[in-house]
Coordinates of C-alpha atoms in Angstrom, one line a residue:
Chain A
X1 CA 143.7 60.1 40.8
X2 CA 143.1 62.8 38.1
X3 CA 146.9 63.5 38.0
X4 CA 147.3 64.6 34.1
X5 CA 149.1 62.2 31.8
X6 CA 152.5 61.9 31.4
X7 CA 153.7 63.3 27.7
X8 CA 153.3 60.7 24.7
X9 CA 150.8 58.8 27.4
X10 CA 147.1 58.3 26.0
X11 CA 145.7 56.7 29.0
X12 CA 146.3 54.6 32.0
X13 CA 144.8 52.1 33.5
X14 CA 145.2 50.5 36.8
X15 CA 143.9 47.4 38.8
X16 CA 144.4 45.0 41.6
X17 CA 145.0 41.7 40.1
X18 CA 142.2 39.2 42.4
X19 CA 141.9 35.2 42.5
X20 CA 138.1 35.6 41.8
X21 CA 139.0 37.5 37.9
X22 CA 141.7 35.4 37.2
X23 CA 139.2 31.9 38.1
X24 CA 136.9 33.7 35.9
X25 CA 139.3 34.1 33.1
X26 CA 140.7 30.9 33.3
X27 CA 136.7 29.1 32.9
X28 CA 136.6 31.8 30.1
X29 CA 139.1 30.8 28.4
X30 CA 139.2 26.9 29.3
X31 CA 142.6 26.9 30.5
X32 CA 142.6 23.7 32.8
X33 CA 146.3 23.9 34.7
X34 CA 144.8 24.1 38.0
X35 CA 148.0 26.8 39.5
X36 CA 145.0 29.4 38.1
X37 CA 142.7 28.4 40.5
X38 CA 144.1 26.3 43.6
X39 CA 146.7 28.3 46.2
X40 CA 148.4 25.0 47.3
X41 CA 148.5 24.0 44.0
X42 CA 150.7 27.4 42.7
X43 CA 153.1 27.5 45.8
X44 CA 153.9 24.2 45.3
X45 CA 154.8 25.1 42.1
X46 CA 157.1 28.0 42.7
X47 CA 155.0 31.1 43.1
X48 CA 153.5 33.3 45.9
X49 CA 149.7 33.4 44.7
X50 CA 148.3 31.8 42.2
X51 CA 149.3 33.1 38.9
X52 CA 147.2 35.1 36.7
X53 CA 146.5 33.3 32.7
X54 CA 148.4 35.0 29.8
X55 CA 145.8 37.5 28.5
X56 CA 145.0 39.0 31.9
X57 CA 145.8 43.0 30.3
X58 CA 142.0 42.7 28.9
X59 CA 140.7 43.2 31.9
X60 CA 141.7 46.6 31.2
X61 CA 138.0 46.7 29.2
X62 CA 136.0 47.3 32.3
X63 CA 138.0 50.4 32.6
X64 CA 138.1 51.8 29.3
X65 CA 135.4 53.4 27.6
X66 CA 136.9 52.2 23.8
X67 CA 134.7 54.3 21.8
X68 CA 135.9 57.9 23.3
X69 CA 139.0 56.3 22.9
X70 CA 138.7 55.4 19.6
X71 CA 136.9 58.9 18.7
X72 CA 140.4 60.7 20.6
X73 CA 142.2 59.0 18.5
X74 CA 140.7 60.3 15.6
X75 CA 139.3 56.6 14.1
X76 CA 135.8 56.0 12.6
X77 CA 135.3 53.8 15.4
X78 CA 132.7 51.1 12.8
X79 CA 136.3 50.9 10.1
X80 CA 138.4 49.7 13.0
X81 CA 139.6 46.4 13.7
X82 CA 142.6 44.6 15.8
X83 CA 144.5 43.6 13.5
X84 CA 147.1 41.5 16.1
X85 CA 147.9 41.7 19.9
X86 CA 151.8 40.7 21.0
X87 CA 151.9 40.4 25.2
X88 CA 155.8 40.0 26.3
X89 CA 156.2 38.6 30.1
X90 CA 158.9 40.1 32.2
X91 CA 157.7 38.1 35.2
X92 CA 154.0 35.9 35.5
X93 CA 151.3 38.1 37.1
X94 CA 149.9 36.7 39.9
X95 CA 146.7 37.6 42.4
X96 CA 148.1 40.4 44.8
X97 CA 150.1 42.4 42.2
X98 CA 148.7 45.8 41.7
X99 CA 149.5 47.5 38.8
X100 CA 149.3 50.6 36.2
X101 CA 149.0 50.6 32.7
X102 CA 150.3 53.7 30.5
X103 CA 149.2 53.1 26.7
X104 CA 151.4 55.4 24.1
X105 CA 151.4 55.6 20.2
X106 CA 154.8 53.5 18.8
X107 CA 153.8 54.1 15.0
X108 CA 150.6 55.9 13.3
X109 CA 151.1 55.2 9.6
X110 CA 148.7 55.4 6.2
X111 CA 149.2 53.3 3.6
X112 CA 147.3 52.1 0.1
X113 CA 144.2 49.3 0.4
X114 CA 143.6 46.7 -1.2
X115 CA 140.2 47.4 -2.1
X116 CA 140.6 51.4 -2.9
X117 CA 140.9 54.4 -0.3
X118 CA 143.5 55.0 2.5
X119 CA 144.4 52.8 6.0
X120 CA 145.3 53.8 8.7
X121 CA 148.0 51.1 10.8
X122 CA 148.0 53.0 14.9
X123 CA 150.4 50.4 17.0
X124 CA 149.8 51.4 20.3
X125 CA 152.0 50.2 23.3
X126 CA 151.2 49.3 26.8
X127 CA 153.6 48.7 29.8
X128 CA 152.1 47.4 33.1
X129 CA 154.2 48.2 35.9
X130 CA 154.1 46.8 39.1
X131 CA 153.9 48.8 42.9
X132 CA 157.6 48.8 42.9
X133 CA 157.6 50.3 39.9
X134 CA 159.3 46.9 37.4
X135 CA 157.7 46.0 34.6
X136 CA 155.6 42.8 34.4
X137 CA 154.0 42.3 31.3
X138 CA 154.0 44.3 28.1
X139 CA 151.0 44.4 24.8
X140 CA 151.3 45.8 22.0
X141 CA 148.0 46.2 19.9
X142 CA 148.4 46.7 16.2
X143 CA 144.9 49.0 14.9
X144 CA 143.3 49.0 12.1
X145 CA 141.0 52.1 10.6
X146 CA 139.9 50.5 6.7
X147 CA 139.8 53.4 3.9
X148 CA 136.2 54.0 3.1
X149 CA 134.7 52.5 0.4
X150 CA 134.3 54.9 -2.6
Chain B
X1 CA 159.1 26.4 39.4
X2 CA 157.7 23.4 38.1
X3 CA 160.9 21.8 35.0
X4 CA 160.0 23.0 31.1
X5 CA 159.1 20.5 29.2
X6 CA 161.3 18.8 26.9
X7 CA 160.2 19.9 23.0
X8 CA 162.3 19.0 19.7
X9 CA 162.0 21.1 16.6
X10 CA 159.3 20.3 14.6
X11 CA 156.8 18.7 17.6
X12 CA 153.4 19.7 17.4
X13 CA 151.9 19.0 20.9
X14 CA 148.7 17.4 21.1
X15 CA 145.7 20.0 20.1
X16 CA 142.6 20.7 22.0
X17 CA 139.2 21.0 20.8
X18 CA 136.7 23.6 22.4
X19 CA 133.2 24.2 21.2
X20 CA 130.6 24.4 19.5
X21 CA 131.4 28.3 21.0
X22 CA 127.6 29.3 22.6
X23 CA 126.5 32.6 23.1
X24 CA 127.2 31.9 27.0
X25 CA 130.4 31.2 26.1
X26 CA 130.8 34.5 25.0
X27 CA 129.1 36.7 27.5
X28 CA 131.2 34.7 30.4
X29 CA 134.2 36.3 28.5
X30 CA 132.1 39.7 28.0
X31 CA 132.1 39.3 31.9
X32 CA 135.7 38.8 32.5
X33 CA 137.1 41.6 30.4
X34 CA 134.9 43.9 29.7
X35 CA 134.0 44.3 26.7
X36 CA 130.0 44.8 26.3
X37 CA 130.0 45.8 22.2
X38 CA 126.1 44.9 21.2
X39 CA 128.5 43.0 18.3
X40 CA 128.9 40.0 20.6
X41 CA 125.4 39.6 21.8
X42 CA 122.8 41.3 20.7
X43 CA 121.2 39.6 17.6
X44 CA 119.1 42.8 16.9
X45 CA 121.9 45.1 16.7
X46 CA 124.1 42.9 14.8
X47 CA 121.0 42.7 13.2
X48 CA 122.0 46.2 11.3
X49 CA 126.1 45.5 10.9
X50 CA 126.2 43.6 8.2
X51 CA 127.6 40.5 9.7
X52 CA 125.7 37.5 9.3
X53 CA 125.9 36.8 13.2
X54 CA 126.8 37.3 16.7
X55 CA 130.6 37.3 16.3
X56 CA 133.1 36.6 19.0
X57 CA 135.5 39.0 20.7
X58 CA 138.6 38.0 18.8
X59 CA 140.5 38.2 22.4
X60 CA 138.3 35.3 22.6
X61 CA 139.7 32.8 20.5
X62 CA 143.6 34.7 21.9
X63 CA 142.5 33.5 25.3
X64 CA 141.6 30.1 24.9
X65 CA 144.5 29.5 22.3
X66 CA 146.9 30.7 25.2
X67 CA 145.4 28.7 27.8
X68 CA 146.5 25.8 24.9
X69 CA 149.4 27.5 25.4
X70 CA 150.2 27.6 29.2
X71 CA 148.3 24.3 29.5
X72 CA 150.7 22.8 28.2
X73 CA 154.1 24.6 28.5
X74 CA 153.2 26.6 31.9
X75 CA 152.4 29.3 32.3
X76 CA 155.8 30.7 33.9
X77 CA 157.7 29.3 30.9
X78 CA 155.7 31.4 28.3
X79 CA 158.0 34.7 27.2
X80 CA 155.7 36.1 24.6
X81 CA 152.6 35.6 23.0
X82 CA 151.5 37.2 19.6
X83 CA 148.3 36.5 17.6
X84 CA 147.1 37.8 14.3
X85 CA 143.2 37.6 14.2
X86 CA 142.3 36.5 10.1
X87 CA 137.9 35.4 9.7
X88 CA 135.3 35.7 13.0
X89 CA 134.2 33.2 15.0
X90 CA 130.8 32.5 15.1
X91 CA 128.1 31.0 17.8
X92 CA 128.1 27.3 16.7
X93 CA 131.7 27.5 15.8
X94 CA 134.2 24.7 17.0
X95 CA 138.1 25.7 17.7
X96 CA 140.9 23.5 17.8
X97 CA 143.6 25.2 18.9
X98 CA 147.6 23.7 18.6
X99 CA 150.7 24.8 17.7
X100 CA 154.3 23.7 15.9
X101 CA 158.1 24.2 17.6
X102 CA 159.7 26.3 14.4
X103 CA 162.8 26.5 15.8
X104 CA 165.1 26.4 19.4
X105 CA 167.3 28.7 20.8
X106 CA 169.4 29.6 23.3
X107 CA 169.0 33.0 24.1
X108 CA 170.3 34.7 28.1
X109 CA 171.7 30.9 29.3
X110 CA 167.4 30.4 28.2
X111 CA 166.1 27.7 25.9
X112 CA 164.0 29.3 24.1
X113 CA 161.3 27.8 21.7
X114 CA 159.6 29.4 18.7
X115 CA 156.1 27.6 18.0
X116 CA 153.7 29.3 15.5
X117 CA 150.5 29.3 16.6
X118 CA 147.1 28.2 15.2
X119 CA 143.0 28.5 16.2
X120 CA 140.8 27.4 13.8
X121 CA 137.2 27.5 13.2
X122 CA 134.8 25.0 11.3
X123 CA 136.3 27.0 7.6
X124 CA 139.9 27.3 8.6
X125 CA 142.2 29.7 10.4
X126 CA 140.7 32.0 13.1
X127 CA 144.0 33.4 14.7
X128 CA 147.5 33.0 13.4
X129 CA 150.3 33.4 16.4
X130 CA 153.9 32.8 17.3
X131 CA 155.1 32.3 21.4
X132 CA 158.1 32.0 22.8
X133 CA 158.2 29.1 25.7
X134 CA 161.4 28.4 28.2
X135 CA 162.7 24.8 27.6
X136 CA 164.6 22.2 28.5
X137 CA 168.1 22.2 27.3
X138 CA 168.8 19.3 25.1

């Protein structure tokens, strides 16, 4: 379990996609399509089991130490905000899947902030693969570290 | 798979209204996703942060917008979903979720609609975004 991370990978998470967790996300996001909660409806719609909601990868928050991760990037947690997130879906994530997500830095830039100070903008990409090694979903996150106020 | 939706450029599917957002809504989302930053549930901590009150995690309003998108078009037809966070959501805010079809293109034998998305709170947009969804070819 403690294999070293491949070059360029800043962290790795893995989890089982579970019906109960899908139900939690369905309720927490006011999603109403019964395909997410009723296996019979899901099968009638052509799924092997209930599909996850679109933001299911957020569940990785249960496995991450966000403070340690931000520290490891050399960012000041108090000045970091998430600017944007984009998910790209290669197939629906479905109950019964086991996925592994590897997070990499794809860009790390500095820019002059509008209110003085230098902003740092870090772009991270996480690719989740299934047990066959096939990519299922990709996630791009842009973290913004605001400049220090002087 | 279910039949993709039939849409035209300029269409604005029915909006969804959620709220007012409660502390319970925020805690429920924290439980689902695992974000236990005290900014989202601990008023004592929030008082030291500079925010006037507990704020929702951006992923919550992104997720509520995503729920509107997948309920409208079918989760299996959504090819991408992206959001930018433009303003915080506070307890008591009511969210309005919706979008506009801005273009439809044939890509790899599939009709893909591009949508501009917006989640608005009481004082204007809190999340803006875009999505690509497979739709019925016309």
